[in-house]
JSON list of C-alpha atoms in Angstrom, two decimals:
[
{"chain": "A", "resi": 1, "resn": "MET", "atom": "CA", "xyz": [-28.39, 16.08, -43.13]},
{"chain": "A", "resi": 2, "resn": "LEU", "atom": "CA", "xyz": [-27.56, 19.60, -41.89]},
{"chain": "A", "resi": 3, "resn": "ASP", "atom": "CA", "xyz": [-31.54, 19.61, -40.82]},
{"chain": "A", "resi": 4, "resn": "THR", "atom": "CA", "xyz": [-30.83, 17.27, -38.74]},
{"chain": "A", "resi": 5, "resn": "ILE", "atom": "CA", "xyz": [-28.13, 18.33, -37.07]},
{"chain": "A", "resi": 6, "resn": "PHE", "atom": "CA", "xyz": [-29.31, 22.00, -36.24]},
{"chain": "A", "resi": 7, "resn": "SER", "atom": "CA", "xyz": [-32.68, 20.47, -35.08]},
{"chain": "A", "resi": 8, "resn": "THR", "atom": "CA", "xyz": [-33.89, 20.38, -31.42]},
{"chain": "A", "resi": 9, "resn": "GLN", "atom": "CA", "xyz": [-32.45, 16.83, -30.83]},
{"chain": "A", "resi": 10, "resn": "GLY", "atom": "CA", "xyz": [-29.27, 17.25, -33.31]},
{"chain": "A", "resi": 11, "resn": "MET", "atom": "CA", "xyz": [-28.23, 20.04, -30.91]},
{"chain": "A", "resi": 12, "resn": "MET", "atom": "CA", "xyz": [-28.97, 18.13, -27.75]},
{"chain": "A", "resi": 13, "resn": "VAL", "atom": "CA", "xyz": [-26.86, 15.04, -28.81]},
{"chain": "A", "resi": 14, "resn": "LEU", "atom": "CA", "xyz": [-24.05, 17.38, -30.07]},
{"chain": "A", "resi": 15, "resn": "LEU", "atom": "CA", "xyz": [-23.90, 19.21, -26.56]},
{"chain": "A", "resi": 16, "resn": "LEU", "atom": "CA", "xyz": [-24.05, 15.94, -24.76]},
{"chain": "A", "resi": 17, "resn": "GLY", "atom": "CA", "xyz": [-21.14, 14.91, -26.43]},
{"chain": "A", "resi": 18, "resn": "VAL", "atom": "CA", "xyz": [-19.31, 18.09, -26.25]},
{"chain": "A", "resi": 19, "resn": "TYR", "atom": "CA", "xyz": [-19.90, 17.83, -22.28]},
{"chain": "A", "resi": 20, "resn": "ALA", "atom": "CA", "xyz": [-18.86, 14.27, -22.06]},
{"chain": "A", "resi": 21, "resn": "GLY", "atom": "CA", "xyz": [-15.47, 14.98, -23.82]},
{"chain": "A", "resi": 22, "resn": "ALA", "atom": "CA", "xyz": [-14.92, 18.10, -21.71]},
{"chain": "A", "resi": 23, "resn": "MET", "atom": "CA", "xyz": [-15.47, 15.62, -18.34]},
{"chain": "A", "resi": 24, "resn": "TRP", "atom": "CA", "xyz": [-13.00, 13.09, -20.02]},
{"chain": "A", "resi": 25, "resn": "LEU", "atom": "CA", "xyz": [-10.39, 15.99, -20.48]},
{"chain": "A", "resi": 26, "resn": "PHE", "atom": "CA", "xyz": [-10.97, 17.41, -17.06]},
{"chain": "A", "resi": 27, "resn": "LEU", "atom": "CA", "xyz": [-10.95, 13.86, -15.19]},
{"chain": "A", "resi": 28, "resn": "THR", "atom": "CA", "xyz": [-7.80, 12.69, -16.93]},
{"chain": "A", "resi": 29, "resn": "SER", "atom": "CA", "xyz": [-5.65, 15.52, -16.26]},
{"chain": "A", "resi": 30, "resn": "ALA", "atom": "CA", "xyz": [-7.15, 16.72, -12.83]},
{"chain": "A", "resi": 31, "resn": "PRO", "atom": "CA", "xyz": [-4.41, 15.67, -10.20]},
{"chain": "A", "resi": 32, "resn": "LYS", "atom": "CA", "xyz": [-4.61, 12.79, -7.89]},
{"chain": "A", "resi": 33, "resn": "VAL", "atom": "CA", "xyz": [-3.55, 12.92, -4.16]},
{"chain": "A", "resi": 34, "resn": "HIS", "atom": "CA", "xyz": [-3.61, 9.31, -2.56]},
{"chain": "A", "resi": 35, "resn": "THR", "atom": "CA", "xyz": [-3.97, 9.73, 1.36]},
{"chain": "A", "resi": 36, "resn": "ILE", "atom": "CA", "xyz": [-2.31, 7.22, 3.96]},
{"chain": "A", "resi": 37, "resn": "LEU", "atom": "CA", "xyz": [-2.97, 7.34, 7.55]},
{"chain": "A", "resi": 38, "resn": "VAL", "atom": "CA", "xyz": [-0.18, 5.68, 9.35]},
{"chain": "A", "resi": 39, "resn": "SER", "atom": "CA", "xyz": [0.64, 5.06, 13.09]},
{"chain": "A", "resi": 40, "resn": "ASP", "atom": "CA", "xyz": [4.15, 6.28, 12.59]},
{"chain": "A", "resi": 41, "resn": "LEU", "atom": "CA", "xyz": [5.72, 8.73, 10.57]},
{"chain": "A", "resi": 42, "resn": "GLU", "atom": "CA", "xyz": [9.27, 7.54, 10.99]},
{"chain": "A", "resi": 43, "resn": "GLN", "atom": "CA", "xyz": [9.05, 4.25, 10.33]},
{"chain": "A", "resi": 44, "resn": "ALA", "atom": "CA", "xyz": [6.55, 5.13, 7.34]},
{"chain": "A", "resi": 45, "resn": "ARG", "atom": "CA", "xyz": [9.19, 7.70, 6.11]},
{"chain": "A", "resi": 46, "resn": "ALA", "atom": "CA", "xyz": [11.96, 4.67, 6.48]},
{"chain": "A", "resi": 47, "resn": "PHE", "atom": "CA", "xyz": [9.39, 2.69, 4.20]},
{"chain": "A", "resi": 48, "resn": "TYR", "atom": "CA", "xyz": [9.05, 4.87, 1.52]},
{"chain": "A", "resi": 49, "resn": "GLU", "atom": "CA", "xyz": [12.46, 6.70, 1.06]},
{"chain": "A", "resi": 50, "resn": "GLY", "atom": "CA", "xyz": [14.60, 3.76, 1.97]},
{"chain": "A", "resi": 51, "resn": "GLN", "atom": "CA", "xyz": [12.84, 0.70, 0.60]},
{"chain": "A", "resi": 52, "resn": "LEU", "atom": "CA", "xyz": [10.36, 2.21, -1.99]},
{"chain": "A", "resi": 53, "resn": "GLN", "atom": "CA", "xyz": [12.74, 4.95, -2.84]},
{"chain": "A", "resi": 54, "resn": "LEU", "atom": "CA", "xyz": [9.99, 7.55, -3.66]},
{"chain": "A", "resi": 55, "resn": "PRO", "atom": "CA", "xyz": [11.11, 10.75, -4.50]},
{"chain": "A", "resi": 56, "resn": "ILE", "atom": "CA", "xyz": [9.90, 13.56, -2.55]},
{"chain": "A", "resi": 57, "resn": "ALA", "atom": "CA", "xyz": [7.37, 15.94, -3.88]},
{"chain": "A", "resi": 58, "resn": "ASP", "atom": "CA", "xyz": [8.84, 19.31, -4.57]},
{"chain": "A", "resi": 59, "resn": "ILE", "atom": "CA", "xyz": [5.53, 21.02, -4.16]},
{"chain": "A", "resi": 60, "resn": "PRO", "atom": "CA", "xyz": [3.06, 19.08, -2.45]},
{"chain": "A", "resi": 61, "resn": "LEU", "atom": "CA", "xyz": [-0.74, 19.48, -4.60]},
{"chain": "A", "resi": 62, "resn": "GLN", "atom": "CA", "xyz": [-2.67, 21.01, -1.56]},
{"chain": "A", "resi": 63, "resn": "TYR", "atom": "CA", "xyz": [-0.91, 24.42, -2.51]},
{"chain": "A", "resi": 64, "resn": "TYR", "atom": "CA", "xyz": [-2.32, 24.32, -5.67]},
{"chain": "A", "resi": 65, "resn": "GLY", "atom": "CA", "xyz": [-5.86, 24.46, -3.54]},
{"chain": "A", "resi": 66, "resn": "TYR", "atom": "CA", "xyz": [-6.16, 20.60, -3.95]},
{"chain": "A", "resi": 67, "resn": "GLU", "atom": "CA", "xyz": [-6.78, 19.76, -0.11]},
{"chain": "A", "resi": 68, "resn": "PRO", "atom": "CA", "xyz": [-6.41, 15.85, 1.21]},
{"chain": "A", "resi": 69, "resn": "ALA", "atom": "CA", "xyz": [-9.56, 14.41, 2.06]},
{"chain": "A", "resi": 70, "resn": "LEU", "atom": "CA", "xyz": [-8.92, 14.16, 5.85]},
{"chain": "A", "resi": 71, "resn": "SER", "atom": "CA", "xyz": [-11.88, 16.62, 6.69]},
{"chain": "A", "resi": 72, "resn": "GLY", "atom": "CA", "xyz": [-15.26, 16.38, 7.11]},
{"chain": "A", "resi": 73, "resn": "ALA", "atom": "CA", "xyz": [-16.80, 12.97, 6.76]},
{"chain": "A", "resi": 74, "resn": "PHE", "atom": "CA", "xyz": [-13.34, 11.52, 7.37]},
{"chain": "A", "resi": 75, "resn": "ALA", "atom": "CA", "xyz": [-12.64, 13.63, 10.56]},
{"chain": "A", "resi": 76, "resn": "GLN", "atom": "CA", "xyz": [-14.55, 11.43, 13.14]},
{"chain": "A", "resi": 77, "resn": "TYR", "atom": "CA", "xyz": [-12.29, 8.18, 12.54]},
{"chain": "A", "resi": 78, "resn": "LEU", "atom": "CA", "xyz": [-9.39, 10.64, 13.45]},
{"chain": "A", "resi": 79, "resn": "PRO", "atom": "CA", "xyz": [-8.07, 10.41, 16.84]},
{"chain": "A", "resi": 80, "resn": "GLN", "atom": "CA", "xyz": [-8.07, 14.03, 18.53]},
{"chain": "A", "resi": 81, "resn": "GLU", "atom": "CA", "xyz": [-4.59, 14.93, 18.36]},
{"chain": "A", "resi": 82, "resn": "ALA", "atom": "CA", "xyz": [-4.74, 14.11, 14.42]},
{"chain": "A", "resi": 83, "resn": "ARG", "atom": "CA", "xyz": [-7.73, 16.78, 14.39]},
{"chain": "A", "resi": 84, "resn": "THR", "atom": "CA", "xyz": [-5.49, 20.05, 14.07]},
{"chain": "A", "resi": 85, "resn": "THR", "atom": "CA", "xyz": [-7.09, 23.10, 12.02]},
{"chain": "A", "resi": 86, "resn": "SER", "atom": "CA", "xyz": [-4.60, 25.13, 12.91]},
{"chain": "A", "resi": 87, "resn": "GLY", "atom": "CA", "xyz": [-0.75, 25.20, 13.03]},
{"chain": "A", "resi": 88, "resn": "TYR", "atom": "CA", "xyz": [1.72, 22.51, 12.14]},
{"chain": "A", "resi": 89, "resn": "ARG", "atom": "CA", "xyz": [1.14, 19.19, 11.02]},
{"chain": "A", "resi": 90, "resn": "PRO", "atom": "CA", "xyz": [3.56, 16.63, 10.20]},
{"chain": "A", "resi": 91, "resn": "GLU", "atom": "CA", "xyz": [3.19, 15.23, 6.71]},
{"chain": "A", "resi": 92, "resn": "LEU", "atom": "CA", "xyz": [5.13, 13.39, 3.98]},
{"chain": "A", "resi": 93, "resn": "TRP", "atom": "CA", "xyz": [4.59, 14.25, 0.62]},
{"chain": "A", "resi": 94, "resn": "TYR", "atom": "CA", "xyz": [5.78, 11.70, -2.42]},
{"chain": "A", "resi": 95, "resn": "GLN", "atom": "CA", "xyz": [5.92, 12.29, -6.02]},
{"chain": "A", "resi": 96, "resn": "LEU", "atom": "CA", "xyz": [4.49, 9.30, -7.65]},
{"chain": "A", "resi": 97, "resn": "HIS", "atom": "CA", "xyz": [3.87, 10.13, -11.44]},
{"chain": "A", "resi": 98, "resn": "LYS", "atom": "CA", "xyz": [3.60, 13.70, -13.21]},
{"chain": "A", "resi": 99, "resn": "ASN", "atom": "CA", "xyz": [0.04, 14.30, -11.58]},
{"chain": "A", "resi": 100, "resn": "ALA", "atom": "CA", "xyz": [-0.10, 12.20, -8.51]},
{"chain": "A", "resi": 101, "resn": "GLN", "atom": "CA", "xyz": [0.96, 12.40, -5.09]},
{"chain": "A", "resi": 102, "resn": "LEU", "atom": "CA", "xyz": [1.47, 9.95, -2.05]},
{"chain": "A", "resi": 103, "resn": "HIS", "atom": "CA", "xyz": [0.58, 11.89, 1.28]},
{"chain": "A", "resi": 104, "resn": "ILE", "atom": "CA", "xyz": [1.21, 10.35, 4.49]},
{"chain": "A", "resi": 105, "resn": "VAL", "atom": "CA", "xyz": [-0.21, 11.86, 7.68]},
{"chain": "A", "resi": 106, "resn": "PRO", "atom": "CA", "xyz": [0.14, 10.25, 11.40]},
{"chain": "A", "resi": 107, "resn": "GLY", "atom": "CA", "xyz": [-2.83, 9.62, 13.21]},
{"chain": "A", "resi": 108, "resn": "ALA", "atom": "CA", "xyz": [-3.57, 5.84, 12.68]},
{"chain": "A", "resi": 109, "resn": "ARG", "atom": "CA", "xyz": [-3.34, 3.80, 16.08]},
{"chain": "A", "resi": 110, "resn": "ARG", "atom": "CA", "xyz": [-1.59, 0.30, 16.45]},
{"chain": "A", "resi": 111, "resn": "ALA", "atom": "CA", "xyz": [-3.37, -2.53, 16.21]},
{"chain": "A", "resi": 112, "resn": "GLU", "atom": "CA", "xyz": [-3.58, -4.55, 19.46]},
{"chain": "A", "resi": 113, "resn": "ASN", "atom": "CA", "xyz": [-1.98, -8.10, 19.32]},
{"chain": "A", "resi": 114, "resn": "ARG", "atom": "CA", "xyz": [-4.93, -10.45, 20.39]},
{"chain": "A", "resi": 115, "resn": "ASP", "atom": "CA", "xyz": [-4.47, -13.86, 21.01]},
{"chain": "A", "resi": 116, "resn": "ARG", "atom": "CA", "xyz": [-6.89, -15.89, 18.59]},
{"chain": "A", "resi": 117, "resn": "THR", "atom": "CA", "xyz": [-6.54, -19.36, 19.88]},
{"chain": "A", "resi": 118, "resn": "SER", "atom": "CA", "xyz": [-8.09, -17.99, 23.08]},
{"chain": "A", "resi": 119, "resn": "ALA", "atom": "CA", "xyz": [-10.71, -15.83, 21.52]},
{"chain": "A", "resi": 120, "resn": "SER", "atom": "CA", "xyz": [-12.33, -18.82, 19.18]},
{"chain": "A", "resi": 121, "resn": "THR", "atom": "CA", "xyz": [-12.06, -21.53, 22.47]},
{"chain": "A", "resi": 122, "resn": "ALA", "atom": "CA", "xyz": [-14.35, -18.69, 24.33]},
{"chain": "A", "resi": 123, "resn": "ILE", "atom": "CA", "xyz": [-16.87, -18.41, 21.62]},
{"chain": "A", "resi": 124, "resn": "ALA", "atom": "CA", "xyz": [-16.57, -22.13, 21.54]},
{"chain": "A", "resi": 125, "resn": "SER", "atom": "CA", "xyz": [-17.38, -22.77, 24.92]},
{"chain": "A", "resi": 126, "resn": "ASN", "atom": "CA", "xyz": [-20.73, -20.49, 25.25]},
{"chain": "A", "resi": 127, "resn": "ARG", "atom": "CA", "xyz": [-22.21, -22.31, 22.31]},
{"chain": "A", "resi": 128, "resn": "CYS", "atom": "CA", "xyz": [-25.28, -23.81, 23.80]},
{"chain": "A", "resi": 129, "resn": "CYS", "atom": "CA", "xyz": [-26.08, -27.86, 22.75]}
]
């Protein structure tokens, strides 16, 4: 029995099990930040604080070194005015659970109200017999 555990194959299985356990502990205890991009920050504040009654986060998780994912690959989707690298950027932080926060940032564009009936009529009239 001990020969099996201390063999090369046994040690590899043991190390793999320890690694899986360490990863499980890390991933379940890691802080989570959910970022939402909004077009109007004041409307979002009224919704999250008024209707949903979410508590404001005392200390945003970004101060612990966890930056929101609005840089790098995601920066290309932001308007130019939302891509500030320095200075004050208005944002809201709400506490969801002990280790989970909601991060609200401005920068989304409002959707245009399009008339869908005229668009479908134009598509139908362009069809060939």
